[in-house]
mmCIF file of C-alpha atoms in Angstrom:
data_model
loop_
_atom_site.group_PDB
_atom_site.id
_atom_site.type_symbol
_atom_site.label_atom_id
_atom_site.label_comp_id
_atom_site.label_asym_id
_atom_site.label_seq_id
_atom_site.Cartn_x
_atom_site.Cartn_y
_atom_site.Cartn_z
ATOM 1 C CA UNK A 1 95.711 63.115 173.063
ATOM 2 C CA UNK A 2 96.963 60.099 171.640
ATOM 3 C CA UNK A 3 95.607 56.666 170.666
ATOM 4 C CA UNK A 4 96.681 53.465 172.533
ATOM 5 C CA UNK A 5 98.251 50.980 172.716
ATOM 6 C CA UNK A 6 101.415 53.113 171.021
ATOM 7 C CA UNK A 7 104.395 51.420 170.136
ATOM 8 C CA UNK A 8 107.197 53.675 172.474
ATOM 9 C CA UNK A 9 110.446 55.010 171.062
ATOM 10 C CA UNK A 10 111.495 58.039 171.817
ATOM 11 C CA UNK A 11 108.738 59.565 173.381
ATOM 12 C CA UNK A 12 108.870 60.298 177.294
ATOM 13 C CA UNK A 13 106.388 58.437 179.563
ATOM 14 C CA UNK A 14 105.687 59.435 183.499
ATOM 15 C CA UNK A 15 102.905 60.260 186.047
ATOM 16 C CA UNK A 16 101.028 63.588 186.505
ATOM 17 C CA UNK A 17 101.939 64.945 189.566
ATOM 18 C CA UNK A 18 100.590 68.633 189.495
ATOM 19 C CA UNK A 19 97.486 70.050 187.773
ATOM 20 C CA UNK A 20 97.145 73.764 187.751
ATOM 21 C CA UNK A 21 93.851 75.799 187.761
ATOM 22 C CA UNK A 22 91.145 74.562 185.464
ATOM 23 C CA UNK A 23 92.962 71.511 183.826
ATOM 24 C CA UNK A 24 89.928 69.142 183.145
ATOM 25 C CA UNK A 25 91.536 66.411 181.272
ATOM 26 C CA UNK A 26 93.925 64.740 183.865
ATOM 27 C CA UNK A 27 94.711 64.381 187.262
ATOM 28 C CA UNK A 28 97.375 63.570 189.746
ATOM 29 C CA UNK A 29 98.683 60.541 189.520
ATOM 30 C CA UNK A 30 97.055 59.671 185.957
ATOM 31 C CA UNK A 31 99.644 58.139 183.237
ATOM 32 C CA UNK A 32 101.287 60.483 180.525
ATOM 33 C CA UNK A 33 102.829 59.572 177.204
ATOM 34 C CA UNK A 34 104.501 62.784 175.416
ATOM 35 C CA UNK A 35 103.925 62.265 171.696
ATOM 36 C CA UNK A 36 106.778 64.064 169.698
ATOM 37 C CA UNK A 37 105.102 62.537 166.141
ATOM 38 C CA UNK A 38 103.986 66.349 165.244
ATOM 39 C CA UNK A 39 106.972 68.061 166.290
ATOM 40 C CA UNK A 40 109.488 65.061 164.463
ATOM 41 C CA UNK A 41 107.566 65.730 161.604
ATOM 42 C CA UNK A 42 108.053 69.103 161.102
ATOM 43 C CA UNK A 43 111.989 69.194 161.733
ATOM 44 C CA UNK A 44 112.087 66.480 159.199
ATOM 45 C CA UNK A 45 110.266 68.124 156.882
ATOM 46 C CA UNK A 46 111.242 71.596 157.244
ATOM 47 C CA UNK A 47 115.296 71.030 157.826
ATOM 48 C CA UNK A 48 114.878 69.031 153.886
ATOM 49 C CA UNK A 49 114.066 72.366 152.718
ATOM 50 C CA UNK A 50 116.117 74.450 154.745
ATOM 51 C CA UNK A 51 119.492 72.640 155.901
ATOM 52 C CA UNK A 52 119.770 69.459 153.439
ATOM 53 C CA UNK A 53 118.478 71.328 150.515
ATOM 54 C CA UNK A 54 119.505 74.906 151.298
ATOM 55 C CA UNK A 55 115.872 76.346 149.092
ATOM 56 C CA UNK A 56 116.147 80.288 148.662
ATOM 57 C CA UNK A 57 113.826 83.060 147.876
ATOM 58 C CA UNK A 58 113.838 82.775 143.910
ATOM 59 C CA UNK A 59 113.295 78.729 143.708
ATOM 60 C CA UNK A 60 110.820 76.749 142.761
ATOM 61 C CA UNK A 61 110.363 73.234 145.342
ATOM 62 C CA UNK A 62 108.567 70.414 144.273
ATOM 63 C CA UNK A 63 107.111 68.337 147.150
ATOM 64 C CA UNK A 64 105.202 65.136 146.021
ATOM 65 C CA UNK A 65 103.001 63.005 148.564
ATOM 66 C CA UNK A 66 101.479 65.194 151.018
ATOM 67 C CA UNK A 67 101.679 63.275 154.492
ATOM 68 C CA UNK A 68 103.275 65.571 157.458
ATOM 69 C CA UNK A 69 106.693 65.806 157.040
ATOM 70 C CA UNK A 70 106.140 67.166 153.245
ATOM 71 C CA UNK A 71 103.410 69.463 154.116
ATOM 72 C CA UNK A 72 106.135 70.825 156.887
ATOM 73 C CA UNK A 73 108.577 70.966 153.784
ATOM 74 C CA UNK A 74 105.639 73.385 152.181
ATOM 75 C CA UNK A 75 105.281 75.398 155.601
ATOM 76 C CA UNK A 76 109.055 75.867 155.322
ATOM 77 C CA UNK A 77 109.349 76.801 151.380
ATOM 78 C CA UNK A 78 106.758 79.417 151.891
ATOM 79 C CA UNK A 79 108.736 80.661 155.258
ATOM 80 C CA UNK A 80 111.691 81.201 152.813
ATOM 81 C CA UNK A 81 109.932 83.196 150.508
ATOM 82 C CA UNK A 82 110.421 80.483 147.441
ATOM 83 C CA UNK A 83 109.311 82.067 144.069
ATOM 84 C CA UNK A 84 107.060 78.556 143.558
ATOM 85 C CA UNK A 85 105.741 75.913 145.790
ATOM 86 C CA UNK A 86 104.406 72.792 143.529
ATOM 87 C CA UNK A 87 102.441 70.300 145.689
ATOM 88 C CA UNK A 88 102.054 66.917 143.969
ATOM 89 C CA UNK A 89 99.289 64.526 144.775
ATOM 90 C CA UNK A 90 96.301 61.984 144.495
ATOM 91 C CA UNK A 91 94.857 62.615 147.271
ATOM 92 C CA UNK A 92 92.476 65.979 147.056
ATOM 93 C CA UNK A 93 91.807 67.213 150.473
ATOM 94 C CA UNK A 94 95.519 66.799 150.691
ATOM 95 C CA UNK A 95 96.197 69.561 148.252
ATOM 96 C CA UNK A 96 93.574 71.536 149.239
ATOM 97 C CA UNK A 97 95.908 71.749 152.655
ATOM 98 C CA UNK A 98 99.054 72.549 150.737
ATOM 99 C CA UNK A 99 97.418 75.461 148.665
ATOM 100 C CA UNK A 100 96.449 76.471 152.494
ATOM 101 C CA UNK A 101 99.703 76.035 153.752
ATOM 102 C CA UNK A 102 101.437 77.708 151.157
ATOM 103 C CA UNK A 103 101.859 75.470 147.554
ATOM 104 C CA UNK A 104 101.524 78.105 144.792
ATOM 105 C CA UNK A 105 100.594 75.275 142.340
ATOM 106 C CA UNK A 106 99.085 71.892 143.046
ATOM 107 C CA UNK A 107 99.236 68.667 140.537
ATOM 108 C CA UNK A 108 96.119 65.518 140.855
ATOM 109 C CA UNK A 109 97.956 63.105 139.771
ATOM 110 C CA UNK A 110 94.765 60.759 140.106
ATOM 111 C CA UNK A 111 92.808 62.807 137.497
ATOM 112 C CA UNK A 112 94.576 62.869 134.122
ATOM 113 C CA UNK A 113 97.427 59.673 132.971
ATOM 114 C CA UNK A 114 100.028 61.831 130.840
ATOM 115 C CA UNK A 115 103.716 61.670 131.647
ATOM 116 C CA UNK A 116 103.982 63.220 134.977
ATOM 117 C CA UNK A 117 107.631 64.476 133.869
ATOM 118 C CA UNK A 118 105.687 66.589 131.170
ATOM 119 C CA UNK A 119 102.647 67.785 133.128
ATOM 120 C CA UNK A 120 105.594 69.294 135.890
ATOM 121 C CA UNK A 121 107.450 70.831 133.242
ATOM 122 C CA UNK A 122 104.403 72.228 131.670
ATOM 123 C CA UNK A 123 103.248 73.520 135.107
ATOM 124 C CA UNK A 124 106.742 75.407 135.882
ATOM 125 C CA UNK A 125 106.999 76.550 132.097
ATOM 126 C CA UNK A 126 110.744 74.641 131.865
ATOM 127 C CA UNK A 127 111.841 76.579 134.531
ATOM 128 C CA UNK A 128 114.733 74.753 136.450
ATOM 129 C CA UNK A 129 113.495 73.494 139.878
ATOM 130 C CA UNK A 130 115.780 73.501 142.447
ATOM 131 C CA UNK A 131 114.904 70.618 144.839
ATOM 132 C CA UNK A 132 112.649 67.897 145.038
ATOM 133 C CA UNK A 133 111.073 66.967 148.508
#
């Protein structure tokens, strides 16, 4: 269920008018908003890796800040089979999520102030990475 008051945009809007067996959470007649936010995410996300950035089996993807749509970019790598999956972020419990959705390799950037440029080239051994997310 969503929160409101939600700012409308693409999402559809109606009434209920049928229930079936055992639905405890609405009733005829109450209001519906369908919230696509999940769904948008994951197309946008995913179709970076797959369509816009073409990823294959024996590439490395680098995905840095780990809202939705990246950690759908993650979902999709490891879908595709890509040799490496390097999650970049500050936010721990966020990486801990990509490692469970499928990032071979996780950076903190909130725990050590090097050049980022050198800790991800250290991290993929100078390997070339194919895309960026």
């Amino acid at each position: 269920m969503s929160n409101y008051p939600k700012a409308l945009g693409h999402e559809g809007a109606g009434f209920v008018e049928e229930v079936g067996p055992g639905v405890r959470v609405t009733s005829v007649g109450d209001p519906m908003l369908l919230s696509y936010d999940y769904w948008c995410a994951l197309m946008t996300g995913s179709g970076a890796v797959m369509n816009a950035a073409r990823a294959k089996s024996d590439d490395i993807v680098l995905v840095t800040g780990l809202g939705v749509v990246r950690m759908a970019a993650i979902m999709a790598a490891k879908v595709l089979g890509c040799k490496e999956i390097i999650a970049v972020d500050r936010v721990a419990s966020c990486l801990e999520i990509a490692q469970e959705l499928g990032a071979t390799k996780v950076l903190d950037t909130s725990k050590d102030g090097s050049d980022l440029a050198t800790r991800i080239s250290d991290l993929v051994n100078n390997q070339r990475i194919a895309c960026t997310i």
